[in-house]
Amino acid sequence: MRPITLKNPSLQKGPSSSEDFNKLRNDIQTDITTLFNVVNDHEDAIATNMDHVIRENYFLQNRLLKLQERVKELENDYQANSITGESILNRSFYHASSIASINANNPVNVDTLHGIVTPVVVNSHDKIAYKNDLGQYILPSTLEVSVYESTDVEPVDETTKQLQYYAIDSTGINKAFDGDKNSFWVRQSETNENKCVTEVYGLIHVKIPQEISNNVYTNTLLLHPSPEYSMSIMDIQYKNQNGEWRRLETYPTKIVSNVETPVEIEETGKLVFSFPKRQVTELQIFIKQPYWFKHDNKRIFMYGFQDIVVEYREYSQDTAEFVTKFSLEGTDRRFANVEAPLITTPIGCPPFNDYTVKHELYFDEGLTEQFDFSTDIFQTVQAVYVKTILKVAGDQVPILREIELPYRYEEIEPI
């Protein structure tokens, strides 16, 4: 808040005129009123944010416990592999330090927020919001977002054999599209304890504004759930220019009774869906919240999003390269054999092939001499360097989440 009351140089003698006196009093009254309004807004926002942070912290604690259990499993695997001399080193990309070096002439894009590496994004077109000259996100008046809800105790539609959804109040839903990292939209669904609801389902229906970008295509969807790691994404569908509803091409599916069925993405974190360019006019996001909090004989289900971003991204067609270091330094072991790396792609991203992703093996940081994978190493090597080369192939963009390096080791004989 910036006060409008100005310093009056003759205040000690009193206002020089009734006009100055009235202006001073009006300005003071305006500032005090504005200040009270700001305080009231902050009081409400602080209470809402604190309530949300406490509940999100609950799900983060659950996530931490599961990661600790996974670490114990990996430690057991490590001890078991100590007998055979075989093991695996891996690198994720949630920290820039996971990458040893990047070729300045062929750079990559390291997205630590989503933990991915991609070719450089040379341009992006937001399909829902646009920035003004001050860098502020503006939502067009033509943006239409509707929210529908159901529960596991609702009757099933006899025709479609699907749950029946009903429209709910979507006040504040624009906070999921406004580009503000400090804002979020969260729906609190309350049911009586005696109804025994164990799952709440949500459907977010977005009509994409057509006047935002002169590019008619879409190939990227970012979803940042809130609270994070609490709810499931059940399906994502889009309507094309012909009015047909289609499932997002890179959404994971499985075959059930000879029918392609969407896979539930449980306890969802921040997701990036990268898919072949399509003309998307409408979007439907299906979610499920199986967790609830008890309060006053009610079950409170929370689900929502911090960000929903619909984009068309243009990637550099040049080769992109980066180097990852894998080390046994600090141990009494050396590399005896290094297998070809295994690549993990994120959920919602296309698979890779030998053209879009390649690897080269080196034993020194300067990458002076290339070696073959799966060959025996007789010298004392405790650090290897893997150069990964990415290349876009049409609509197929290589997006990496993790690199695993299988290897065999031997104990270093004391001199």
mmCIF file of C-alpha atoms in Angstrom:
data_model
loop_
_atom_site.group_PDB
_atom_site.id
_atom_site.type_symbol
_atom_site.label_atom_id
_atom_site.label_comp_id
_atom_site.label_asym_id
_atom_site.label_seq_id
_atom_site.Cartn_x
_atom_site.Cartn_y
_atom_site.Cartn_z
ATOM 1 C CA MET A 1 0.000 0.000 0.000
ATOM 2 C CA ARG A 2 1.261 3.476 -0.868
ATOM 3 C CA PRO A 3 -0.312 6.347 1.191
ATOM 4 C CA ILE A 4 -1.752 9.309 -0.683
ATOM 5 C CA THR A 5 -1.354 11.688 2.260
ATOM 6 C CA LEU A 6 1.451 14.136 1.499
ATOM 7 C CA LYS A 7 3.736 15.977 3.880
ATOM 8 C CA ASN A 8 2.420 19.455 4.655
ATOM 9 C CA PRO A 9 5.321 21.887 5.209
ATOM 10 C CA SER A 10 3.096 24.367 7.084
ATOM 11 C CA LEU A 11 1.359 21.833 9.295
ATOM 12 C CA GLN A 12 2.864 23.234 12.516
ATOM 13 C CA LYS A 13 1.046 26.512 11.841
ATOM 14 C CA GLY A 14 -2.128 24.778 10.753
ATOM 15 C CA PRO A 15 -3.449 24.419 7.202
ATOM 16 C CA SER A 16 -3.106 27.586 5.192
ATOM 17 C CA SER A 17 -6.646 27.307 3.800
ATOM 18 C CA SER A 18 -9.857 25.369 4.287
ATOM 19 C CA GLU A 19 -9.143 23.616 0.982
ATOM 20 C CA ASP A 20 -5.828 22.321 2.349
ATOM 21 C CA PHE A 21 -7.514 21.350 5.598
ATOM 22 C CA ASN A 22 -10.242 19.350 3.842
ATOM 23 C CA LYS A 23 -7.776 17.664 1.492
ATOM 24 C CA LEU A 24 -5.545 16.639 4.399
ATOM 25 C CA ARG A 25 -8.457 15.159 6.347
ATOM 26 C CA ASN A 26 -9.841 13.356 3.283
ATOM 27 C CA ASP A 27 -6.441 11.907 2.423
ATOM 28 C CA ILE A 28 -5.921 10.695 5.995
ATOM 29 C CA GLN A 29 -9.384 9.123 6.054
ATOM 30 C CA THR A 30 -8.739 7.428 2.699
ATOM 31 C CA ASP A 31 -5.389 6.025 3.878
ATOM 32 C CA ILE A 32 -6.831 4.746 7.148
ATOM 33 C CA THR A 33 -9.772 3.084 5.338
ATOM 34 C CA THR A 34 -7.451 1.514 2.773
ATOM 35 C CA LEU A 35 -5.146 0.308 5.531
ATOM 36 C CA PHE A 36 -8.032 -1.351 7.384
ATOM 37 C CA ASN A 37 -9.163 -3.052 4.174
ATOM 38 C CA VAL A 38 -5.646 -4.341 3.531
ATOM 39 C CA VAL A 39 -5.381 -5.631 7.109
ATOM 40 C CA ASN A 40 -8.737 -7.421 6.790
ATOM 41 C CA ASP A 41 -7.732 -8.966 3.455
ATOM 42 C CA HIS A 42 -4.420 -10.133 4.900
ATOM 43 C CA GLU A 43 -6.146 -11.543 7.965
ATOM 44 C CA ASP A 44 -8.406 -13.687 5.783
ATOM 45 C CA ALA A 45 -5.562 -14.667 3.441
ATOM 46 C CA ILE A 46 -3.233 -15.612 6.300
ATOM 47 C CA ALA A 47 -5.885 -17.834 7.904
ATOM 48 C CA THR A 48 -6.644 -19.528 4.575
ATOM 49 C CA ASN A 49 -2.981 -19.989 3.689
ATOM 50 C CA MET A 50 -2.046 -21.328 7.117
ATOM 51 C CA ASP A 51 -4.898 -23.831 7.009
ATOM 52 C CA HIS A 52 -3.772 -24.942 3.564
ATOM 53 C CA VAL A 53 -0.090 -25.155 4.529
ATOM 54 C CA ILE A 54 -0.882 -27.314 7.559
ATOM 55 C CA ARG A 55 -2.884 -29.765 5.466
ATOM 56 C CA GLU A 56 -0.361 -29.803 2.648
ATOM 57 C CA ASN A 57 2.348 -30.489 5.217
ATOM 58 C CA TYR A 58 0.381 -33.599 6.221
ATOM 59 C CA PHE A 59 0.651 -35.003 2.703
ATOM 60 C CA LEU A 60 4.309 -34.020 2.439
ATOM 61 C CA GLN A 61 4.968 -35.971 5.638
ATOM 62 C CA ASN A 62 3.252 -39.005 4.093
ATOM 63 C CA ARG A 63 5.410 -38.611 1.014
ATOM 64 C CA LEU A 64 8.545 -38.365 3.137
ATOM 65 C CA LEU A 65 7.695 -41.575 5.004
ATOM 66 C CA LYS A 66 7.246 -43.458 1.727
ATOM 67 C CA LEU A 67 10.560 -42.133 0.427
ATOM 68 C CA GLN A 68 12.271 -43.269 3.616
ATOM 69 C CA GLU A 69 10.814 -46.752 3.130
ATOM 70 C CA ARG A 70 12.078 -46.715 -0.454
ATOM 71 C CA VAL A 71 15.565 -45.758 0.733
ATOM 72 C CA LYS A 72 15.569 -48.757 3.070
ATOM 73 C CA GLU A 73 14.601 -51.007 0.161
ATOM 74 C CA LEU A 74 17.444 -49.616 -1.927
ATOM 75 C CA GLU A 75 19.881 -50.148 0.939
ATOM 76 C CA ASN A 76 18.803 -53.785 1.153
ATOM 77 C CA ASP A 77 19.230 -54.145 -2.605
ATOM 78 C CA TYR A 78 22.680 -52.582 -2.307
ATOM 79 C CA GLN A 79 23.715 -55.088 0.342
ATOM 80 C CA ALA A 80 22.351 -57.965 -1.739
ATOM 81 C CA ASN A 81 24.236 -56.748 -4.794
ATOM 82 C CA SER A 82 27.449 -56.577 -2.780
ATOM 83 C CA ILE A 83 27.603 -60.342 -3.136
ATOM 84 C CA THR A 84 27.402 -60.326 -6.943
ATOM 85 C CA GLY A 85 29.368 -57.127 -7.485
ATOM 86 C CA GLU A 86 26.554 -55.601 -9.517
ATOM 87 C CA SER A 87 24.701 -52.403 -8.748
ATOM 88 C CA ILE A 88 23.050 -49.306 -10.209
ATOM 89 C CA LEU A 89 23.780 -45.595 -9.874
ATOM 90 C CA ASN A 90 21.108 -43.085 -10.799
ATOM 91 C CA ARG A 91 20.732 -39.364 -11.336
ATOM 92 C CA SER A 92 17.540 -37.331 -11.212
ATOM 93 C CA PHE A 93 17.298 -33.703 -12.257
ATOM 94 C CA TYR A 94 15.615 -31.879 -9.400
ATOM 95 C CA HIS A 95 18.976 -30.217 -8.705
ATOM 96 C CA ALA A 96 21.196 -28.559 -11.281
ATOM 97 C CA SER A 97 24.221 -30.109 -9.547
ATOM 98 C CA SER A 98 23.127 -33.522 -10.891
ATOM 99 C CA ILE A 99 24.582 -32.462 -14.229
ATOM 100 C CA ALA A 100 28.377 -32.267 -14.394
ATOM 101 C CA SER A 101 28.536 -29.989 -17.444
ATOM 102 C CA ILE A 102 26.528 -28.636 -20.366
ATOM 103 C CA ASN A 103 27.879 -27.972 -23.842
ATOM 104 C CA ALA A 104 27.508 -24.216 -24.369
ATOM 105 C CA ASN A 105 27.203 -24.739 -28.111
ATOM 106 C CA ASN A 106 24.510 -27.402 -27.698
ATOM 107 C CA PRO A 107 22.722 -26.531 -24.426
ATOM 108 C CA VAL A 108 19.817 -28.307 -22.769
ATOM 109 C CA ASN A 109 16.924 -27.017 -20.690
ATOM 110 C CA VAL A 110 17.114 -28.181 -17.051
ATOM 111 C CA ASP A 111 13.712 -27.838 -15.377
ATOM 112 C CA THR A 112 14.420 -28.441 -11.686
ATOM 113 C CA LEU A 113 10.804 -27.662 -10.713
ATOM 114 C CA HIS A 114 9.589 -30.758 -12.564
ATOM 115 C CA GLY A 115 12.917 -32.646 -12.422
ATOM 116 C CA ILE A 116 13.334 -33.018 -16.184
ATOM 117 C CA VAL A 117 15.860 -32.319 -18.941
ATOM 118 C CA THR A 118 14.728 -31.380 -22.442
ATOM 119 C CA PRO A 119 16.073 -29.681 -25.546
ATOM 120 C CA VAL A 120 15.993 -25.886 -25.304
ATOM 121 C CA VAL A 121 12.540 -24.299 -25.469
ATOM 122 C CA VAL A 122 12.939 -21.486 -28.004
ATOM 123 C CA ASN A 123 9.368 -20.219 -27.746
ATOM 124 C CA SER A 124 6.171 -20.905 -25.826
ATOM 125 C CA HIS A 125 2.615 -19.756 -26.416
ATOM 126 C CA ASP A 126 0.275 -19.704 -23.421
ATOM 127 C CA LYS A 127 -3.202 -20.745 -24.595
ATOM 128 C CA ILE A 128 -5.135 -19.345 -21.629
ATOM 129 C CA ALA A 129 -3.380 -16.275 -20.185
ATOM 130 C CA TYR A 130 -1.177 -13.575 -21.644
ATOM 131 C CA LYS A 131 1.287 -11.109 -20.157
ATOM 132 C CA ASN A 132 0.945 -7.339 -20.346
ATOM 133 C CA ASP A 133 3.826 -4.873 -20.614
ATOM 134 C CA LEU A 134 4.362 -5.067 -16.825
ATOM 135 C CA GLY A 135 4.769 -8.855 -16.948
ATOM 136 C CA GLN A 136 1.408 -9.442 -15.264
ATOM 137 C CA TYR A 137 -0.797 -12.351 -16.367
ATOM 138 C CA ILE A 138 -4.166 -11.340 -17.784
ATOM 139 C CA LEU A 139 -7.046 -13.791 -18.106
ATOM 140 C CA PRO A 140 -9.460 -13.072 -20.955
ATOM 141 C CA SER A 141 -13.150 -12.605 -20.272
ATOM 142 C CA THR A 142 -13.866 -15.468 -22.697
ATOM 143 C CA LEU A 143 -12.222 -18.038 -20.402
ATOM 144 C CA GLU A 144 -14.890 -20.474 -19.203
ATOM 145 C CA VAL A 145 -14.123 -22.980 -16.450
ATOM 146 C CA SER A 146 -16.735 -25.244 -14.873
ATOM 147 C CA VAL A 147 -16.300 -27.682 -11.994
ATOM 148 C CA TYR A 148 -18.379 -30.810 -11.424
ATOM 149 C CA GLU A 149 -18.257 -33.257 -8.550
ATOM 150 C CA SER A 150 -19.364 -36.721 -7.551
ATOM 151 C CA THR A 151 -18.692 -39.286 -4.826
ATOM 152 C CA ASP A 152 -18.412 -43.046 -4.558
ATOM 153 C CA VAL A 153 -21.928 -43.218 -3.080
ATOM 154 C CA GLU A 154 -23.607 -41.396 -5.991
ATOM 155 C CA PRO A 155 -25.775 -43.483 -8.351
ATOM 156 C CA VAL A 156 -24.279 -44.667 -11.628
ATOM 157 C CA ASP A 157 -25.765 -43.477 -14.926
ATOM 158 C CA GLU A 158 -27.620 -46.424 -16.431
ATOM 159 C CA THR A 159 -26.734 -45.382 -19.989
ATOM 160 C CA THR A 160 -23.044 -44.557 -19.697
ATOM 161 C CA LYS A 161 -22.297 -46.754 -16.641
ATOM 162 C CA GLN A 162 -20.345 -43.793 -15.296
ATOM 163 C CA LEU A 163 -20.732 -41.770 -12.107
ATOM 164 C CA GLN A 164 -23.218 -38.913 -12.257
ATOM 165 C CA TYR A 165 -21.578 -35.521 -11.764
ATOM 166 C CA TYR A 166 -23.285 -32.365 -10.508
ATOM 167 C CA ALA A 167 -22.175 -28.753 -10.976
ATOM 168 C CA ILE A 168 -20.635 -26.999 -7.976
ATOM 169 C CA ASP A 169 -19.568 -23.452 -7.170
ATOM 170 C CA SER A 170 -16.321 -22.708 -9.015
ATOM 171 C CA THR A 171 -15.568 -19.380 -7.326
ATOM 172 C CA GLY A 172 -11.844 -18.695 -7.344
ATOM 173 C CA ILE A 173 -11.034 -21.302 -10.006
ATOM 174 C CA ASN A 174 -9.262 -18.602 -12.046
ATOM 175 C CA LYS A 175 -6.473 -18.683 -9.441
ATOM 176 C CA ALA A 176 -5.356 -21.952 -11.038
ATOM 177 C CA PHE A 177 -4.796 -20.160 -14.362
ATOM 178 C CA ASP A 178 -3.498 -16.723 -13.311
ATOM 179 C CA GLY A 179 0.225 -17.558 -13.441
ATOM 180 C CA ASP A 180 0.693 -16.443 -9.810
ATOM 181 C CA LYS A 181 2.855 -18.956 -7.931
ATOM 182 C CA ASN A 182 1.530 -17.640 -4.617
ATOM 183 C CA SER A 183 -2.123 -18.272 -5.392
ATOM 184 C CA PHE A 184 -4.065 -21.514 -5.599
ATOM 185 C CA TRP A 185 -7.595 -22.809 -5.950
ATOM 186 C CA VAL A 186 -8.748 -25.440 -3.471
ATOM 187 C CA ARG A 187 -12.167 -26.996 -3.208
ATOM 188 C CA GLN A 188 -13.349 -28.204 0.224
ATOM 189 C CA SER A 189 -16.047 -30.826 -0.172
ATOM 190 C CA GLU A 190 -17.852 -31.629 3.063
ATOM 191 C CA THR A 191 -20.002 -34.713 3.630
ATOM 192 C CA ASN A 192 -21.693 -36.029 6.750
ATOM 193 C CA GLU A 193 -19.870 -38.841 8.503
ATOM 194 C CA ASN A 194 -22.926 -41.082 8.298
ATOM 195 C CA LYS A 195 -22.919 -40.976 4.460
ATOM 196 C CA CYS A 196 -19.681 -43.006 4.538
ATOM 197 C CA VAL A 197 -18.151 -41.241 1.524
ATOM 198 C CA THR A 198 -14.602 -42.516 0.998
ATOM 199 C CA GLU A 199 -13.776 -40.906 -2.354
ATOM 200 C CA VAL A 200 -14.698 -37.602 -3.977
ATOM 201 C CA TYR A 201 -14.390 -37.175 -7.734
ATOM 202 C CA GLY A 202 -13.884 -33.875 -9.527
ATOM 203 C CA LEU A 203 -14.167 -32.834 -13.157
ATOM 204 C CA ILE A 204 -12.663 -29.552 -14.357
ATOM 205 C CA HIS A 205 -13.958 -28.457 -17.756
ATOM 206 C CA VAL A 206 -11.992 -25.692 -19.498
ATOM 207 C CA LYS A 207 -12.986 -23.925 -22.712
ATOM 208 C CA ILE A 208 -9.767 -22.634 -24.240
ATOM 209 C CA PRO A 209 -9.937 -18.968 -25.363
ATOM 210 C CA GLN A 210 -9.245 -18.799 -29.088
ATOM 211 C CA GLU A 211 -8.009 -15.201 -29.293
ATOM 212 C CA ILE A 212 -4.986 -15.508 -26.969
ATOM 213 C CA SER A 213 -2.495 -16.867 -29.500
ATOM 214 C CA ASN A 214 -2.298 -16.883 -33.281
ATOM 215 C CA ASN A 215 -0.933 -20.427 -32.990
ATOM 216 C CA VAL A 216 -3.839 -22.871 -33.099
ATOM 217 C CA TYR A 217 -1.862 -25.822 -31.731
ATOM 218 C CA THR A 218 -1.241 -27.157 -28.222
ATOM 219 C CA ASN A 219 1.416 -29.696 -27.200
ATOM 220 C CA THR A 220 2.055 -29.155 -23.472
ATOM 221 C CA LEU A 221 -0.049 -29.314 -20.306
ATOM 222 C CA LEU A 222 1.328 -28.536 -16.840
ATOM 223 C CA LEU A 223 -0.584 -29.629 -13.744
ATOM 224 C CA HIS A 224 0.469 -28.539 -10.253
ATOM 225 C CA PRO A 225 -1.964 -30.124 -7.757
ATOM 226 C CA SER A 226 -2.732 -28.518 -4.436
ATOM 227 C CA PRO A 227 -2.358 -30.050 -1.904
ATOM 228 C CA GLU A 228 0.499 -31.797 -3.649
ATOM 229 C CA TYR A 229 0.776 -35.612 -3.384
ATOM 230 C CA SER A 230 -2.775 -35.914 -2.081
ATOM 231 C CA MET A 231 -5.079 -36.691 -4.995
ATOM 232 C CA SER A 232 -5.134 -38.792 -8.162
ATOM 233 C CA ILE A 233 -5.436 -37.801 -11.801
ATOM 234 C CA MET A 234 -7.886 -40.245 -13.385
ATOM 235 C CA ASP A 235 -7.965 -39.111 -17.015
ATOM 236 C CA ILE A 236 -7.385 -36.104 -19.295
ATOM 237 C CA GLN A 237 -9.425 -35.559 -22.439
ATOM 238 C CA TYR A 238 -9.559 -32.789 -25.026
ATOM 239 C CA LYS A 239 -11.991 -31.704 -27.726
ATOM 240 C CA ASN A 240 -10.481 -31.122 -31.156
ATOM 241 C CA GLN A 241 -11.544 -28.760 -33.923
ATOM 242 C CA ASN A 242 -14.048 -31.357 -35.172
ATOM 243 C CA GLY A 243 -15.879 -31.438 -31.837
ATOM 244 C CA GLU A 244 -14.593 -34.925 -30.965
ATOM 245 C CA TRP A 245 -13.449 -35.834 -27.467
ATOM 246 C CA ARG A 246 -10.113 -37.659 -27.392
ATOM 247 C CA ARG A 247 -7.848 -38.847 -24.602
ATOM 248 C CA LEU A 248 -4.502 -37.070 -24.366
ATOM 249 C CA GLU A 249 -2.154 -39.180 -26.490
ATOM 250 C CA THR A 250 0.551 -39.499 -23.826
ATOM 251 C CA TYR A 251 -1.788 -40.160 -20.909
ATOM 252 C CA PRO A 252 -0.893 -43.641 -19.542
ATOM 253 C CA THR A 253 -3.380 -46.399 -20.344
ATOM 254 C CA LYS A 254 -3.825 -50.139 -19.879
ATOM 255 C CA ILE A 255 -5.945 -52.796 -21.558
ATOM 256 C CA VAL A 256 -8.878 -54.072 -19.479
ATOM 257 C CA SER A 257 -11.180 -56.618 -21.165
ATOM 258 C CA ASN A 258 -9.789 -55.602 -24.552
ATOM 259 C CA VAL A 259 -10.626 -51.953 -23.866
ATOM 260 C CA GLU A 260 -8.037 -49.188 -23.493
ATOM 261 C CA THR A 261 -8.515 -47.744 -20.005
ATOM 262 C CA PRO A 262 -6.814 -44.724 -18.405
ATOM 263 C CA VAL A 263 -4.387 -45.446 -15.573
ATOM 264 C CA GLU A 264 -4.874 -43.713 -12.246
ATOM 265 C CA ILE A 265 -1.898 -41.469 -11.408
ATOM 266 C CA GLU A 266 -1.878 -41.740 -7.631
ATOM 267 C CA GLU A 267 -0.699 -39.094 -5.155
ATOM 268 C CA THR A 268 0.137 -36.743 -7.973
ATOM 269 C CA GLY A 269 2.996 -34.282 -7.814
ATOM 270 C CA LYS A 270 3.832 -31.674 -10.440
ATOM 271 C CA LEU A 271 3.187 -33.159 -13.885
ATOM 272 C CA VAL A 272 4.252 -32.268 -17.410
ATOM 273 C CA PHE A 273 2.271 -33.755 -20.281
ATOM 274 C CA SER A 274 4.052 -33.458 -23.622
ATOM 275 C CA PHE A 275 2.156 -34.721 -26.649
ATOM 276 C CA PRO A 276 1.990 -34.302 -30.444
ATOM 277 C CA LYS A 277 0.599 -30.917 -31.444
ATOM 278 C CA ARG A 278 -3.182 -30.836 -31.538
ATOM 279 C CA GLN A 279 -5.915 -28.232 -31.981
ATOM 280 C CA VAL A 280 -7.421 -28.224 -28.493
ATOM 281 C CA THR A 281 -10.632 -26.258 -27.995
ATOM 282 C CA GLU A 282 -11.766 -27.724 -24.665
ATOM 283 C CA LEU A 283 -10.137 -29.709 -21.885
ATOM 284 C CA GLN A 284 -11.463 -32.065 -19.215
ATOM 285 C CA ILE A 285 -9.378 -33.096 -16.188
ATOM 286 C CA PHE A 286 -10.754 -35.954 -14.074
ATOM 287 C CA ILE A 287 -9.462 -36.217 -10.504
ATOM 288 C CA LYS A 288 -10.081 -38.278 -7.367
ATOM 289 C CA GLN A 289 -9.477 -37.439 -3.725
ATOM 290 C CA PRO A 290 -9.411 -40.528 -1.458
ATOM 291 C CA TYR A 291 -8.140 -38.715 1.659
ATOM 292 C CA TRP A 292 -10.226 -36.682 4.070
ATOM 293 C CA PHE A 293 -10.020 -34.830 7.374
ATOM 294 C CA LYS A 294 -12.606 -35.252 10.117
ATOM 295 C CA HIS A 295 -14.205 -32.188 11.717
ATOM 296 C CA ASP A 296 -17.544 -31.824 13.564
ATOM 297 C CA ASN A 297 -18.850 -35.203 12.375
ATOM 298 C CA LYS A 298 -18.006 -34.308 8.800
ATOM 299 C CA ARG A 299 -15.483 -35.557 6.297
ATOM 300 C CA ILE A 300 -13.664 -32.751 4.509
ATOM 301 C CA PHE A 301 -12.108 -33.623 1.159
ATOM 302 C CA MET A 302 -9.664 -31.094 -0.309
ATOM 303 C CA TYR A 303 -8.518 -30.967 -3.915
ATOM 304 C CA GLY A 304 -7.374 -28.257 -6.271
ATOM 305 C CA PHE A 305 -4.544 -26.797 -8.307
ATOM 306 C CA GLN A 306 -1.897 -24.184 -7.906
ATOM 307 C CA ASP A 307 -1.349 -24.043 -11.669
ATOM 308 C CA ILE A 308 -2.980 -25.392 -14.806
ATOM 309 C CA VAL A 309 -0.967 -24.264 -17.829
ATOM 310 C CA VAL A 310 -1.861 -25.022 -21.435
ATOM 311 C CA GLU A 311 0.911 -24.211 -23.914
ATOM 312 C CA TYR A 312 2.373 -24.741 -27.326
ATOM 313 C CA ARG A 313 6.151 -25.122 -26.992
ATOM 314 C CA GLU A 314 8.650 -24.844 -29.786
ATOM 315 C CA TYR A 315 11.886 -26.745 -29.167
ATOM 316 C CA SER A 316 15.277 -26.183 -30.750
ATOM 317 C CA GLN A 317 15.978 -28.572 -33.600
ATOM 318 C CA ASP A 318 19.703 -28.503 -32.796
ATOM 319 C CA THR A 319 21.397 -31.331 -30.939
ATOM 320 C CA ALA A 320 21.450 -30.855 -27.148
ATOM 321 C CA GLU A 321 24.168 -32.341 -24.929
ATOM 322 C CA PHE A 322 24.933 -32.684 -21.237
ATOM 323 C CA VAL A 323 27.329 -34.745 -19.146
ATOM 324 C CA THR A 324 26.496 -36.703 -15.996
ATOM 325 C CA LYS A 325 29.156 -37.890 -13.555
ATOM 326 C CA PHE A 326 28.834 -41.263 -11.810
ATOM 327 C CA SER A 327 31.322 -41.853 -9.047
ATOM 328 C CA LEU A 328 32.571 -44.520 -6.636
ATOM 329 C CA GLU A 329 35.058 -42.107 -5.117
ATOM 330 C CA GLY A 330 35.330 -42.355 -1.341
ATOM 331 C CA THR A 331 34.911 -46.132 -1.454
ATOM 332 C CA ASP A 332 37.356 -49.000 -1.960
ATOM 333 C CA ARG A 333 35.652 -50.009 -5.224
ATOM 334 C CA ARG A 334 36.325 -49.361 -8.886
ATOM 335 C CA PHE A 335 34.292 -49.769 -12.049
ATOM 336 C CA ALA A 336 34.873 -53.134 -13.692
ATOM 337 C CA ASN A 337 32.160 -52.814 -16.333
ATOM 338 C CA VAL A 338 29.620 -50.106 -17.247
ATOM 339 C CA GLU A 339 26.419 -51.037 -19.038
ATOM 340 C CA ALA A 340 24.449 -48.721 -21.329
ATOM 341 C CA PRO A 341 22.349 -46.232 -19.325
ATOM 342 C CA LEU A 342 18.656 -46.793 -18.758
ATOM 343 C CA ILE A 343 16.385 -43.795 -19.284
ATOM 344 C CA THR A 344 13.241 -43.012 -17.304
ATOM 345 C CA THR A 345 10.743 -40.672 -18.920
ATOM 346 C CA PRO A 346 8.138 -38.809 -16.865
ATOM 347 C CA ILE A 347 4.511 -39.864 -16.762
ATOM 348 C CA GLY A 348 2.709 -38.110 -19.583
ATOM 349 C CA CYS A 349 5.717 -37.746 -21.873
ATOM 350 C CA PRO A 350 6.541 -39.669 -25.064
ATOM 351 C CA PRO A 351 8.984 -42.608 -25.071
ATOM 352 C CA PHE A 352 12.469 -42.180 -26.513
ATOM 353 C CA ASN A 353 14.354 -44.121 -29.176
ATOM 354 C CA ASP A 354 17.934 -44.504 -30.353
ATOM 355 C CA TYR A 355 17.602 -41.409 -32.550
ATOM 356 C CA THR A 356 16.200 -39.011 -29.944
ATOM 357 C CA VAL A 357 18.513 -40.117 -27.080
ATOM 358 C CA LYS A 358 22.098 -41.374 -27.336
ATOM 359 C CA HIS A 359 24.893 -41.883 -24.799
ATOM 360 C CA GLU A 360 28.676 -41.855 -24.873
ATOM 361 C CA LEU A 361 31.060 -43.106 -22.155
ATOM 362 C CA TYR A 362 34.228 -41.347 -20.969
ATOM 363 C CA PHE A 363 36.635 -41.857 -18.079
ATOM 364 C CA ASP A 364 37.796 -38.251 -17.714
ATOM 365 C CA GLU A 365 36.053 -34.941 -17.159
ATOM 366 C CA GLY A 366 37.581 -33.493 -20.299
ATOM 367 C CA LEU A 367 35.945 -36.197 -22.454
ATOM 368 C CA THR A 368 39.181 -36.802 -24.357
ATOM 369 C CA GLU A 369 38.608 -40.443 -25.310
ATOM 370 C CA GLN A 370 35.355 -42.325 -25.794
ATOM 371 C CA PHE A 371 34.953 -45.904 -24.527
ATOM 372 C CA ASP A 372 32.403 -48.590 -25.291
ATOM 373 C CA PHE A 373 29.689 -49.620 -22.876
ATOM 374 C CA SER A 374 29.547 -53.247 -21.659
ATOM 375 C CA THR A 375 33.297 -53.823 -21.945
ATOM 376 C CA ASP A 376 35.588 -54.841 -19.114
ATOM 377 C CA ILE A 377 37.637 -52.093 -17.459
ATOM 378 C CA PHE A 378 41.052 -53.164 -16.153
ATOM 379 C CA GLN A 379 42.424 -49.840 -14.935
ATOM 380 C CA THR A 380 41.501 -48.231 -11.622
ATOM 381 C CA VAL A 381 38.551 -46.047 -12.592
ATOM 382 C CA GLN A 382 36.343 -44.645 -9.832
ATOM 383 C CA ALA A 383 34.494 -42.016 -11.870
ATOM 384 C CA VAL A 384 32.905 -42.235 -15.285
ATOM 385 C CA TYR A 385 31.256 -39.531 -17.377
ATOM 386 C CA VAL A 386 28.229 -40.183 -19.548
ATOM 387 C CA LYS A 387 27.465 -37.688 -22.300
ATOM 388 C CA THR A 388 23.780 -37.728 -23.251
ATOM 389 C CA ILE A 389 22.746 -36.396 -26.648
ATOM 390 C CA LEU A 390 19.144 -35.310 -27.265
ATOM 391 C CA LYS A 391 17.529 -34.710 -30.643
ATOM 392 C CA VAL A 392 13.971 -33.690 -31.531
ATOM 393 C CA ALA A 393 12.286 -35.903 -34.133
ATOM 394 C CA GLY A 394 9.198 -34.194 -35.528
ATOM 395 C CA ASP A 395 6.608 -34.032 -32.736
ATOM 396 C CA GLN A 396 8.608 -36.427 -30.565
ATOM 397 C CA VAL A 397 10.543 -34.455 -27.948
ATOM 398 C CA PRO A 398 12.937 -36.381 -25.680
ATOM 399 C CA ILE A 399 12.158 -35.566 -22.044
ATOM 400 C CA LEU A 400 14.302 -37.278 -19.386
ATOM 401 C CA ARG A 401 13.435 -37.695 -15.714
ATOM 402 C CA GLU A 402 16.214 -40.015 -14.573
ATOM 403 C CA ILE A 403 19.304 -41.837 -15.801
ATOM 404 C CA GLU A 404 20.200 -45.217 -14.309
ATOM 405 C CA LEU A 405 23.669 -46.640 -14.861
ATOM 406 C CA PRO A 406 24.021 -50.417 -14.316
ATOM 407 C CA TYR A 407 27.593 -51.387 -13.525
ATOM 408 C CA ARG A 408 29.775 -54.102 -12.123
ATOM 409 C CA TYR A 409 32.492 -53.271 -9.594
ATOM 410 C CA GLU A 410 35.534 -54.867 -8.041
ATOM 411 C CA GLU A 411 37.361 -54.161 -4.828
ATOM 412 C CA ILE A 412 40.556 -52.156 -5.210
ATOM 413 C CA GLU A 413 43.486 -54.258 -4.156
ATOM 414 C CA PRO A 414 45.688 -52.518 -1.592
ATOM 415 C CA ILE A 415 49.128 -51.535 -2.816
#
